[in-house]
Amino acid sequence: RAKDEGRSCYAFYTPQHNEIIQERLRIENLLRHAIKNDALEVHYQPIINLRSNKITGMEALLRLRDGDQLIPPDRFISIAEETGLIISIGEWCLRESCKQLAKWHQHLDPNLYISINVSTRQFQSKAFMEVIETTLRDNQLDADKLLIEITESLLLHDNQHNLEVFQQLNRQGCRIAIDDFGTGYSALSYLMKFPIDVLKIDRSFIGQSTVDGKENSLIKAIIQMSQGMNLKVIAEGVETSAQSELLQSFSNDICAQGYLFSRPVNDTEFAKIFMQLTAKNVSVSGQN
Ligand code: C2E
Ligand code: MG
Ligand code: MG
Ligand code: MG
């Protein structure tokens, strides 16, 4: 997930570059002490089944506290990856969100699942599988309640170790999603090679979908392919009801997340949103 921004600007020294370097060092420093200082927060974005209009799960999205500000992941994940700090931070995120999920199983709905972003470096770390297993056990969670999001770039190279981790996750019962599907450089053949369960259609396609644009054909093709291959689809970045209706016209078994339903929110807000939507669904079906 590392971004290329700011990589090619070492040739000349300017005051702006100095600022960029200072800011980078500052974030690196915040990250280094983030766990000890309790400076990481997980926000949760509901994932909705468009047919039932119910929340079926949530994506865990990290934020870094900086005084009274929250730094978004686009400004710290790549730094965490480059420094290797992503391994401990990613493990913290996994533990924290599984702990939260176990509470929601008691108070909201025992079928909810959590979707977690895993960087290549974390995926390939020695302890990865062990951390997953321990976390599930500690929180008494069934493995099918955990969806692991990885990006296409992880599948780019033929790598025996990766394949083994995939097979272990699969045996364990965890589900695997390809995040930002369609934006990477991988060949589709990896869908045959790895035990993938879910495709998350990147929000850039959803955002540009119009009544009959090219993006529509692309979204439709991804959905049709998924149906043929027994993969689930989650559409990212759904912001309008027109987009939601379009997706529903393509499939009666599709999930979505996006600002139309909710932004990523903290745990308290998530529980409120869940209960509001449940109450609304009950009153709607009560009228029939
Ligand atoms: P992602 O996994 O593709 O997450 C979806 C991003 O889209 C989130 O940004 C979310 O806030 C945003 N989003 C959701 N719905 C909408 C919408 O309707 N419109 C628009 N414009 N945006 C929407 P966020 O939270 O800033 O996260 C950015 C990226 O940071 C994530 O992209 C993910 O790649 C990475 N990330 C976040 N948390 C973690 C983590 O714990 N570990 C790792 N390795 N990466 C993480
Ligand atoms: Mg994601
Ligand atoms: Mg995504
Ligand atoms: Mg993304």
XYZ file of C-alpha atoms and ligand atoms in Angstrom:
337
model
C 0.000 0.000 0.000
C 3.040 2.245 0.006
C 2.442 5.386 -1.984
C 4.944 6.857 -4.397
C 4.361 10.415 -3.278
C 7.450 12.261 -2.299
C 9.828 9.570 -3.453
C 11.338 11.264 -6.448
C 12.144 14.586 -4.826
C 15.602 14.053 -3.394
C 17.426 15.751 -6.257
C 17.282 19.327 -4.951
C 17.044 20.655 -1.487
C 14.291 23.199 -0.860
C 12.618 24.399 2.335
C 9.449 22.498 1.346
C 11.389 19.258 1.301
C 12.666 20.006 4.727
C 9.075 20.401 5.935
C 8.092 17.089 4.361
C 10.992 15.358 6.082
C 10.178 16.971 9.433
C 6.539 15.922 9.157
C 7.555 12.388 8.248
C 9.866 12.153 11.233
C 7.156 13.525 13.495
C 4.651 10.885 12.336
C 7.272 8.158 12.581
C 7.896 9.243 16.146
C 4.171 9.247 16.972
C 3.902 5.754 15.494
C 6.875 4.439 17.394
C 5.207 5.256 20.712
C 1.593 4.937 19.599
C 0.752 1.664 21.324
C 2.409 2.604 24.596
C 0.783 6.070 24.485
C -2.646 4.715 23.610
C -2.620 6.891 20.492
C -4.199 4.449 18.049
C -7.931 4.271 17.484
C -9.995 1.922 15.397
C -12.975 3.331 13.565
C -15.586 1.055 12.066
C -17.485 1.428 8.825
C -20.693 -0.607 8.482
C -20.938 -3.098 5.604
C -24.516 -3.458 4.442
C -26.301 -6.197 2.573
C -28.277 -4.237 -0.013
C -31.038 -6.824 -0.273
C -31.840 -7.087 3.427
C -30.704 -3.537 4.237
C -28.941 -4.997 7.284
C -25.457 -4.408 8.652
C -23.638 -7.695 8.207
C -20.194 -6.579 9.305
C -17.791 -3.674 9.555
C -14.363 -2.663 8.271
C -11.782 -1.703 10.892
C -9.931 1.476 9.890
C -7.028 2.808 11.926
C -6.501 6.408 13.010
C -3.517 7.932 14.796
C -4.156 10.443 17.551
C -2.082 13.624 17.476
C -3.226 15.898 20.297
C -6.828 16.720 19.497
C -6.438 15.729 15.845
C -6.834 12.315 14.233
C -4.329 11.549 11.497
C -5.898 9.486 8.656
C -4.203 6.258 7.486
C -3.205 7.713 4.144
C -0.685 9.818 6.065
C 0.815 7.125 8.279
C 0.309 3.602 6.878
C 3.067 3.911 4.267
C 5.459 5.232 6.937
C 4.482 2.344 9.207
C 5.169 -0.049 6.332
C 8.556 1.411 5.482
C 9.717 1.351 9.098
C 8.295 -2.110 9.824
C 6.127 -0.648 12.593
C 3.082 -1.879 10.619
C 3.599 -5.344 12.067
C 3.010 -4.358 15.696
C 0.420 -1.737 14.756
C -1.466 -4.190 12.553
C -1.432 -6.771 15.337
C -2.750 -4.190 17.770
C -5.552 -3.323 15.335
C -6.456 -7.003 14.949
C -6.609 -7.569 18.713
C -8.501 -4.368 19.433
C -11.130 -4.921 16.751
C -11.637 -8.601 17.597
C -12.150 -7.642 21.236
C -14.730 -5.098 20.095
C -16.426 -7.594 17.789
C -16.810 -10.091 20.649
C -18.649 -7.390 22.647
C -20.930 -6.619 19.720
C -21.694 -10.308 19.357
C -23.131 -10.142 22.875
C -24.928 -6.808 22.575
C -25.854 -6.393 18.912
C -25.747 -9.487 16.710
C -23.719 -12.729 16.985
C -23.421 -12.986 13.190
C -21.474 -9.779 12.631
C -18.033 -10.117 11.043
C -15.034 -7.820 11.078
C -12.969 -6.966 8.030
C -9.330 -6.078 8.671
C -6.712 -4.565 6.365
C -3.433 -6.465 6.373
C -0.306 -5.042 4.760
C 2.020 -7.303 2.795
C 4.698 -6.939 5.421
C 2.339 -8.025 8.188
C 0.976 -10.884 6.090
C 4.502 -12.140 5.512
C 5.647 -11.706 9.099
C 6.634 -14.876 10.947
C 4.043 -14.677 13.681
C 1.099 -13.688 11.487
C -0.882 -16.947 11.626
C -0.123 -17.445 15.273
C -1.393 -13.962 16.130
C -4.603 -14.633 14.198
C -5.174 -17.942 15.963
C -4.453 -16.555 19.431
C -6.642 -13.519 18.883
C -9.585 -15.631 17.731
C -9.147 -17.988 20.662
C -8.736 -15.226 23.271
C -11.968 -13.618 22.125
C -13.819 -16.883 21.488
C -14.551 -15.875 17.919
C -15.265 -18.289 15.085
C -12.766 -17.859 12.271
C -15.529 -17.159 9.738
C -16.189 -13.882 11.575
C -12.826 -12.583 10.402
C -12.347 -11.250 6.886
C -8.743 -10.479 5.955
C -8.317 -7.727 3.340
C -5.192 -7.849 1.215
C -4.299 -6.006 -1.983
C -3.589 -7.429 -5.405
C 0.086 -6.508 -5.148
C 0.553 -9.258 -2.542
C -0.407 -11.793 -5.213
C 1.864 -10.333 -7.859
C 4.757 -12.670 -7.291
C 4.732 -16.425 -7.197
C 5.616 -16.944 -3.616
C 5.420 -20.284 -1.848
C 5.298 -18.694 1.591
C 2.289 -16.519 0.660
C 0.468 -19.493 -0.769
C 1.018 -21.434 2.445
C -0.320 -18.586 4.588
C -3.405 -18.398 2.360
C -3.976 -22.111 2.735
C -3.569 -21.917 6.497
C -6.043 -19.039 6.726
C -8.431 -21.004 4.564
C -8.074 -24.185 6.632
C -8.573 -22.175 9.768
C -11.860 -20.872 8.331
C -10.973 -17.194 7.901
C -12.215 -15.469 4.759
C -9.973 -13.479 2.428
C -10.903 -10.375 0.446
C -9.072 -8.563 -2.324
C -9.229 -4.884 -1.396
C -9.438 -2.127 -4.023
C -10.124 -4.793 -6.626
C -9.393 -3.627 -10.153
C -6.711 -1.071 -9.338
C -3.720 -3.408 -9.061
C -1.551 -4.975 -11.702
C -2.180 -8.621 -11.035
C -3.383 -11.141 -13.572
C -6.863 -12.493 -12.908
C -5.427 -15.993 -12.862
C -4.518 -15.501 -9.200
C -8.213 -15.939 -8.449
C -7.792 -19.587 -9.418
C -4.605 -20.096 -7.477
C -5.450 -18.571 -4.101
C -8.473 -19.329 -1.917
C -10.160 -15.924 -2.261
C -13.695 -15.377 -0.879
C -14.567 -11.727 -1.460
C -13.813 -9.005 -4.015
C -14.071 -5.420 -2.835
C -14.721 -3.274 -5.898
C -12.609 -0.149 -5.606
C -14.453 3.044 -4.895
C -12.975 4.764 -7.951
C -15.238 2.577 -10.142
C -18.307 3.114 -7.985
C -17.733 6.867 -7.808
C -17.650 7.187 -11.586
C -20.592 4.926 -12.278
C -23.287 6.701 -14.239
C -26.420 5.583 -15.983
C -24.618 3.743 -18.760
C -20.950 4.602 -18.584
C -17.997 2.293 -19.103
C -17.622 1.899 -15.351
C -21.040 0.272 -15.269
C -19.932 -2.431 -17.665
C -16.844 -2.972 -15.586
C -18.794 -3.257 -12.328
C -21.290 -5.562 -14.000
C -18.511 -7.752 -15.378
C -16.838 -8.050 -11.963
C -20.167 -9.019 -10.399
C -20.936 -11.610 -13.084
C -17.478 -13.099 -12.812
C -17.839 -13.287 -9.019
C -21.149 -15.103 -9.292
C -19.593 -17.662 -11.617
C -16.668 -18.161 -9.262
C -18.690 -18.220 -6.074
C -17.109 -15.044 -4.725
C -18.938 -12.444 -2.650
C -18.789 -8.788 -3.666
C -18.533 -5.694 -1.501
C -18.786 -2.361 -3.295
C -16.683 0.365 -1.694
C -17.438 4.070 -1.604
C -21.187 4.017 -2.257
C -22.221 7.644 -1.786
C -25.586 7.975 -3.538
C -28.794 5.983 -3.652
C -28.457 5.920 -7.464
C -25.197 3.983 -7.043
C -26.829 1.630 -4.553
C -29.778 0.998 -6.898
C -27.459 0.380 -9.826
C -25.599 -2.266 -7.802
C -28.857 -3.892 -6.818
C -29.905 -4.047 -10.445
C -26.736 -6.047 -11.138
C -27.057 -8.507 -8.266
C -29.475 -9.489 -5.505
C -26.630 -10.658 -3.310
C -24.283 -7.731 -2.928
C -22.894 -5.814 0.026
C -21.766 -2.207 0.124
C -20.078 0.337 2.325
C -19.880 4.074 1.861
C -20.953 7.489 3.013
C -24.542 6.804 1.872
C -24.831 4.454 4.862
C -22.168 5.761 7.207
C -18.652 7.118 7.415
C -16.216 5.165 9.566
C -17.187 5.928 13.176
C -15.982 5.062 16.670
C -17.368 2.064 18.571
C -20.098 3.985 20.409
C -21.362 5.571 17.203
C -21.283 2.234 15.435
C -23.558 0.641 18.026
C -25.985 3.587 17.695
C -26.078 3.301 13.918
C -26.609 -0.434 14.155
C -29.550 -0.048 16.518
C -31.098 2.774 14.498
C -30.988 0.746 11.301
C -32.388 -2.326 13.046
C -35.266 -0.284 14.491
C -35.974 1.200 11.067
C -35.992 -2.220 9.412
C -38.369 -3.545 12.054
C -40.794 -0.645 11.618
C -40.668 -0.933 7.824
C -41.434 -4.645 7.853
C -44.082 -4.053 10.532
C -46.043 -1.883 8.105
C -46.400 -4.684 5.584
P -9.384 0.923 2.232
O -9.119 -0.355 2.938
O -9.713 0.829 0.783
O -10.546 1.610 3.064
C -11.600 2.337 2.501
C -11.330 3.818 2.600
O -12.372 4.493 1.890
C -11.391 4.366 4.025
O -10.446 5.424 4.100
C -12.807 4.920 4.112
O -12.947 5.953 5.051
C -12.983 5.451 2.719
N -14.393 5.507 2.349
C -15.391 4.708 2.749
N -16.553 5.029 2.179
C -16.305 6.084 1.376
C -17.124 6.883 0.496
O -18.326 6.682 0.347
N -16.493 7.885 -0.170
C -15.169 8.135 -0.042
N -14.653 9.139 -0.740
N -14.371 7.412 0.775
C -14.932 6.392 1.473
P -9.435 5.557 5.316
O -10.109 5.182 6.600
O -8.839 6.914 5.218
O -8.353 4.441 5.011
C -7.504 4.556 3.921
C -6.684 3.309 3.695
O -5.750 3.068 4.750
C -7.530 2.043 3.661
O -8.135 1.932 2.399
C -6.479 0.989 3.911
O -5.801 0.677 2.727
C -5.514 1.694 4.856
N -5.733 1.240 6.235
C -6.656 1.664 7.137
N -6.535 0.967 8.296
C -5.533 0.080 8.123
C -4.956 -0.953 8.961
O -5.362 -1.214 10.095
N -3.916 -1.671 8.416
C -3.476 -1.446 7.146
N -2.466 -2.205 6.694
N -4.012 -0.507 6.342
C -5.033 0.245 6.817
Mg -9.899 -2.091 3.130
Mg -10.586 -0.618 -0.181
Mg -8.474 1.867 -0.688
